[in-house]
Amino acid sequence: MTTHTSTNSTQVKADRLEFAKSAPKAFRALIAFDAAAREGLDPALVELIQIRASHLNHCAYCLHMHTNDARKAGESEDRLHMVAVWREARHFFTEREQAALALTEAMTLVADAGVPDEVYAAAAALFDERELAQILASICAINTWNRVALSTGKVAGTDER
């Protein structure tokens, strides 16, 4: 059984480090990268990207955080419940959102099959180059956050931003 210990604003597994305290410069750089990646993108689209990557990476901490953020931004419960099965519930999502979700899956699972040309082309057809670059950066950012949260044992429901 894993024990947990409370820290300033989050809860982590007792035997894991606090990334923000142990590598503050890297943590601030990641925050800056995340903020830069979001620039000019629809915040709802960013949340969908973050939610889908967190599903795929099994990151409960980030999934909890980003579903709550999406709710606060006005996202519907119906859409939040459908993100994991968006291919079977396409009518809940715009064509642009579907392309971003497909790209999120391909990049998150990049070791499985790379980023297929058709997935990239579908996104490139719906987003201009700047938007597409921002989406790529957003996908990279959430995958990095997922890996930090998972490796440091962040506990879902303890984000107190």
PDB file of C-alpha atoms in Angstrom:
ATOM      1  CA  MET A   1       0.000   0.000   0.000  1.00  0.00           C
ATOM      2  CA  THR A   2       1.362   3.395  -0.963  1.00  0.00           C
ATOM      3  CA  THR A   3       1.295   6.109   1.638  1.00  0.00           C
ATOM      4  CA  HIS A   4       0.740   9.714   0.710  1.00  0.00           C
ATOM      5  CA  THR A   5       2.013  12.858   2.288  1.00  0.00           C
ATOM      6  CA  SER A   6       0.602  16.345   2.001  1.00  0.00           C
ATOM      7  CA  THR A   7       2.790  19.142   0.716  1.00  0.00           C
ATOM      8  CA  ASN A   8       2.117  22.823   0.143  1.00  0.00           C
ATOM      9  CA  SER A   9      -0.556  22.577  -2.534  1.00  0.00           C
ATOM     10  CA  THR A  10      -0.430  19.043  -3.849  1.00  0.00           C
ATOM     11  CA  GLN A  11      -0.231  15.494  -2.693  1.00  0.00           C
ATOM     12  CA  VAL A  12       2.469  13.102  -3.893  1.00  0.00           C
ATOM     13  CA  LYS A  13       3.538   9.610  -3.057  1.00  0.00           C
ATOM     14  CA  ALA A  14       5.757   9.762   0.010  1.00  0.00           C
ATOM     15  CA  ASP A  15       8.784   8.318  -1.771  1.00  0.00           C
ATOM     16  CA  ARG A  16       8.620  10.644  -4.795  1.00  0.00           C
ATOM     17  CA  LEU A  17      10.215  14.032  -5.290  1.00  0.00           C
ATOM     18  CA  GLU A  18       8.379  17.281  -5.900  1.00  0.00           C
ATOM     19  CA  PHE A  19       9.448  18.254  -9.393  1.00  0.00           C
ATOM     20  CA  ALA A  20       8.689  21.968  -8.939  1.00  0.00           C
ATOM     21  CA  LYS A  21      10.891  22.154  -5.846  1.00  0.00           C
ATOM     22  CA  SER A  22      13.634  19.826  -7.051  1.00  0.00           C
ATOM     23  CA  ALA A  23      13.983  21.298 -10.558  1.00  0.00           C
ATOM     24  CA  PRO A  24      12.459  24.785 -10.338  1.00  0.00           C
ATOM     25  CA  LYS A  25      14.146  26.097 -13.476  1.00  0.00           C
ATOM     26  CA  ALA A  26      12.935  23.136 -15.557  1.00  0.00           C
ATOM     27  CA  PHE A  27       9.468  23.453 -14.003  1.00  0.00           C
ATOM     28  CA  ARG A  28       9.257  27.158 -14.889  1.00  0.00           C
ATOM     29  CA  ALA A  29      10.499  26.390 -18.410  1.00  0.00           C
ATOM     30  CA  LEU A  30       7.777  23.789 -18.825  1.00  0.00           C
ATOM     31  CA  ILE A  31       5.152  26.255 -17.607  1.00  0.00           C
ATOM     32  CA  ALA A  32       6.452  28.815 -20.110  1.00  0.00           C
ATOM     33  CA  PHE A  33       6.451  26.238 -22.932  1.00  0.00           C
ATOM     34  CA  ASP A  34       2.888  25.227 -22.072  1.00  0.00           C
ATOM     35  CA  ALA A  35       1.747  28.863 -22.062  1.00  0.00           C
ATOM     36  CA  ALA A  36       3.492  29.558 -25.379  1.00  0.00           C
ATOM     37  CA  ALA A  37       1.949  26.445 -26.929  1.00  0.00           C
ATOM     38  CA  ARG A  38      -1.566  27.625 -26.039  1.00  0.00           C
ATOM     39  CA  GLU A  39      -1.183  31.082 -27.578  1.00  0.00           C
ATOM     40  CA  GLY A  40      -3.768  31.766 -30.228  1.00  0.00           C
ATOM     41  CA  LEU A  41      -5.575  28.442 -29.814  1.00  0.00           C
ATOM     42  CA  ASP A  42      -9.167  28.023 -28.705  1.00  0.00           C
ATOM     43  CA  PRO A  43      -8.920  27.136 -24.992  1.00  0.00           C
ATOM     44  CA  ALA A  44     -11.637  24.486 -25.420  1.00  0.00           C
ATOM     45  CA  LEU A  45      -9.542  22.771 -28.097  1.00  0.00           C
ATOM     46  CA  VAL A  46      -6.490  22.818 -25.830  1.00  0.00           C
ATOM     47  CA  GLU A  47      -8.494  21.172 -23.033  1.00  0.00           C
ATOM     48  CA  LEU A  48      -9.712  18.440 -25.407  1.00  0.00           C
ATOM     49  CA  ILE A  49      -6.107  17.766 -26.417  1.00  0.00           C
ATOM     50  CA  GLN A  50      -5.007  17.637 -22.790  1.00  0.00           C
ATOM     51  CA  ILE A  51      -7.862  15.369 -21.785  1.00  0.00           C
ATOM     52  CA  ARG A  52      -7.289  12.903 -24.629  1.00  0.00           C
ATOM     53  CA  ALA A  53      -3.533  12.656 -24.080  1.00  0.00           C
ATOM     54  CA  SER A  54      -4.121  12.190 -20.346  1.00  0.00           C
ATOM     55  CA  HIS A  55      -6.557   9.345 -21.106  1.00  0.00           C
ATOM     56  CA  LEU A  56      -4.016   7.624 -23.308  1.00  0.00           C
ATOM     57  CA  ASN A  57      -1.193   8.103 -20.803  1.00  0.00           C
ATOM     58  CA  HIS A  58      -3.390   6.956 -17.889  1.00  0.00           C
ATOM     59  CA  CYS A  59      -2.594  10.165 -16.023  1.00  0.00           C
ATOM     60  CA  ALA A  60      -5.390  10.545 -13.499  1.00  0.00           C
ATOM     61  CA  TYR A  61      -3.874  13.700 -12.005  1.00  0.00           C
ATOM     62  CA  CYS A  62      -3.884  15.598 -15.320  1.00  0.00           C
ATOM     63  CA  LEU A  63      -7.193  14.094 -16.429  1.00  0.00           C
ATOM     64  CA  HIS A  64      -8.881  15.302 -13.248  1.00  0.00           C
ATOM     65  CA  MET A  65      -7.296  18.752 -13.564  1.00  0.00           C
ATOM     66  CA  HIS A  66      -8.172  19.273 -17.227  1.00  0.00           C
ATOM     67  CA  THR A  67     -11.717  17.940 -17.062  1.00  0.00           C
ATOM     68  CA  ASN A  68     -12.319  20.362 -14.185  1.00  0.00           C
ATOM     69  CA  ASP A  69     -10.713  23.201 -16.149  1.00  0.00           C
ATOM     70  CA  ALA A  70     -12.888  22.346 -19.143  1.00  0.00           C
ATOM     71  CA  ARG A  71     -16.030  22.362 -16.993  1.00  0.00           C
ATOM     72  CA  LYS A  72     -15.096  25.753 -15.536  1.00  0.00           C
ATOM     73  CA  ALA A  73     -14.650  27.030 -19.100  1.00  0.00           C
ATOM     74  CA  GLY A  74     -18.178  25.891 -19.960  1.00  0.00           C
ATOM     75  CA  GLU A  75     -17.522  22.490 -21.543  1.00  0.00           C
ATOM     76  CA  SER A  76     -20.535  20.165 -21.418  1.00  0.00           C
ATOM     77  CA  GLU A  77     -20.568  16.920 -19.476  1.00  0.00           C
ATOM     78  CA  ASP A  78     -21.725  15.128 -22.638  1.00  0.00           C
ATOM     79  CA  ARG A  79     -18.627  16.160 -24.568  1.00  0.00           C
ATOM     80  CA  LEU A  80     -16.305  15.415 -21.654  1.00  0.00           C
ATOM     81  CA  HIS A  81     -17.701  11.897 -21.402  1.00  0.00           C
ATOM     82  CA  MET A  82     -17.286  11.364 -25.135  1.00  0.00           C
ATOM     83  CA  VAL A  83     -13.643  12.444 -25.523  1.00  0.00           C
ATOM     84  CA  ALA A  84     -12.311   8.939 -24.849  1.00  0.00           C
ATOM     85  CA  VAL A  85     -14.614   7.490 -27.526  1.00  0.00           C
ATOM     86  CA  TRP A  86     -14.720  10.451 -29.880  1.00  0.00           C
ATOM     87  CA  ARG A  87     -14.439   8.295 -33.011  1.00  0.00           C
ATOM     88  CA  GLU A  88     -17.732   6.631 -32.098  1.00  0.00           C
ATOM     89  CA  ALA A  89     -19.280   9.973 -31.105  1.00  0.00           C
ATOM     90  CA  ARG A  90     -18.044  12.262 -33.855  1.00  0.00           C
ATOM     91  CA  HIS A  91     -21.248  14.305 -33.858  1.00  0.00           C
ATOM     92  CA  PHE A  92     -20.191  15.769 -30.497  1.00  0.00           C
ATOM     93  CA  PHE A  93     -17.043  17.273 -32.032  1.00  0.00           C
ATOM     94  CA  THR A  94     -16.278  19.630 -34.890  1.00  0.00           C
ATOM     95  CA  GLU A  95     -14.155  18.509 -37.811  1.00  0.00           C
ATOM     96  CA  ARG A  96     -11.249  20.580 -36.440  1.00  0.00           C
ATOM     97  CA  GLU A  97     -11.597  19.019 -32.997  1.00  0.00           C
ATOM     98  CA  GLN A  98     -11.646  15.542 -34.534  1.00  0.00           C
ATOM     99  CA  ALA A  99      -8.469  16.286 -36.485  1.00  0.00           C
ATOM    100  CA  ALA A 100      -6.765  17.606 -33.342  1.00  0.00           C
ATOM    101  CA  LEU A 101      -7.869  14.556 -31.341  1.00  0.00           C
ATOM    102  CA  ALA A 102      -6.553  12.191 -34.020  1.00  0.00           C
ATOM    103  CA  LEU A 103      -3.242  14.048 -34.080  1.00  0.00           C
ATOM    104  CA  THR A 104      -3.119  13.941 -30.278  1.00  0.00           C
ATOM    105  CA  GLU A 105      -3.562  10.170 -30.355  1.00  0.00           C
ATOM    106  CA  ALA A 106      -0.900   9.692 -33.027  1.00  0.00           C
ATOM    107  CA  MET A 107       1.659  11.880 -31.279  1.00  0.00           C
ATOM    108  CA  THR A 108       0.929  10.462 -27.827  1.00  0.00           C
ATOM    109  CA  LEU A 109       1.258   6.906 -29.134  1.00  0.00           C
ATOM    110  CA  VAL A 110       4.047   7.827 -31.561  1.00  0.00           C
ATOM    111  CA  ALA A 111       6.040   4.661 -30.816  1.00  0.00           C
ATOM    112  CA  ASP A 112       3.161   2.522 -32.124  1.00  0.00           C
ATOM    113  CA  ALA A 113       2.948   3.815 -35.692  1.00  0.00           C
ATOM    114  CA  GLY A 114       4.527   7.240 -35.906  1.00  0.00           C
ATOM    115  CA  VAL A 115       2.274  10.051 -37.077  1.00  0.00           C
ATOM    116  CA  PRO A 116       0.494   8.689 -40.158  1.00  0.00           C
ATOM    117  CA  ASP A 117       0.500  10.952 -43.204  1.00  0.00           C
ATOM    118  CA  GLU A 118      -3.305  10.925 -43.382  1.00  0.00           C
ATOM    119  CA  VAL A 119      -3.637  12.089 -39.760  1.00  0.00           C
ATOM    120  CA  TYR A 120      -1.151  14.908 -40.303  1.00  0.00           C
ATOM    121  CA  ALA A 121      -2.725  15.875 -43.644  1.00  0.00           C
ATOM    122  CA  ALA A 122      -6.214  16.024 -42.124  1.00  0.00           C
ATOM    123  CA  ALA A 123      -4.996  18.425 -39.444  1.00  0.00           C
ATOM    124  CA  ALA A 124      -2.939  20.462 -41.916  1.00  0.00           C
ATOM    125  CA  ALA A 125      -6.023  20.873 -44.118  1.00  0.00           C
ATOM    126  CA  LEU A 126      -8.059  22.370 -41.261  1.00  0.00           C
ATOM    127  CA  PHE A 127      -5.505  24.480 -39.396  1.00  0.00           C
ATOM    128  CA  ASP A 128      -3.120  27.092 -40.739  1.00  0.00           C
ATOM    129  CA  GLU A 129       0.599  26.527 -40.187  1.00  0.00           C
ATOM    130  CA  ARG A 130       0.745  28.623 -37.032  1.00  0.00           C
ATOM    131  CA  GLU A 131      -2.261  26.862 -35.492  1.00  0.00           C
ATOM    132  CA  LEU A 132      -0.890  23.460 -36.446  1.00  0.00           C
ATOM    133  CA  ALA A 133       2.472  24.294 -34.886  1.00  0.00           C
ATOM    134  CA  GLN A 134       0.699  25.454 -31.706  1.00  0.00           C
ATOM    135  CA  ILE A 135      -1.316  22.215 -31.617  1.00  0.00           C
ATOM    136  CA  LEU A 136       1.869  20.156 -32.031  1.00  0.00           C
ATOM    137  CA  ALA A 137       3.451  22.111 -29.175  1.00  0.00           C
ATOM    138  CA  SER A 138       0.347  21.676 -27.001  1.00  0.00           C
ATOM    139  CA  ILE A 139       0.413  17.930 -27.548  1.00  0.00           C
ATOM    140  CA  CYS A 140       4.102  17.830 -26.644  1.00  0.00           C
ATOM    141  CA  ALA A 141       3.447  19.915 -23.524  1.00  0.00           C
ATOM    142  CA  ILE A 142       0.664  17.733 -22.128  1.00  0.00           C
ATOM    143  CA  ASN A 143       2.622  14.569 -22.824  1.00  0.00           C
ATOM    144  CA  THR A 144       5.513  16.040 -20.858  1.00  0.00           C
ATOM    145  CA  TRP A 145       3.208  17.081 -17.999  1.00  0.00           C
ATOM    146  CA  ASN A 146       1.690  13.575 -17.965  1.00  0.00           C
ATOM    147  CA  ARG A 147       5.117  12.013 -17.695  1.00  0.00           C
ATOM    148  CA  VAL A 148       6.158  14.354 -14.891  1.00  0.00           C
ATOM    149  CA  ALA A 149       2.931  13.713 -12.971  1.00  0.00           C
ATOM    150  CA  LEU A 150       3.119   9.946 -13.414  1.00  0.00           C
ATOM    151  CA  SER A 151       6.795   9.622 -12.549  1.00  0.00           C
ATOM    152  CA  THR A 152       6.500  11.824  -9.471  1.00  0.00           C
ATOM    153  CA  GLY A 153       3.344  10.116  -8.219  1.00  0.00           C
ATOM    154  CA  LYS A 154       0.952  13.068  -8.377  1.00  0.00           C
ATOM    155  CA  VAL A 155      -2.418  12.165  -6.846  1.00  0.00           C
ATOM    156  CA  ALA A 156      -5.623  12.966  -8.755  1.00  0.00           C
ATOM    157  CA  GLY A 157      -7.818  15.546  -7.091  1.00  0.00           C
ATOM    158  CA  THR A 158      -5.033  17.371  -5.273  1.00  0.00           C
ATOM    159  CA  ASP A 159      -4.437  20.241  -7.713  1.00  0.00           C
ATOM    160  CA  GLU A 160      -5.140  23.491  -5.909  1.00  0.00           C
ATOM    161  CA  ARG A 161      -4.253  26.086  -8.512  1.00  0.00           C
TER     162      ARG A 161
END
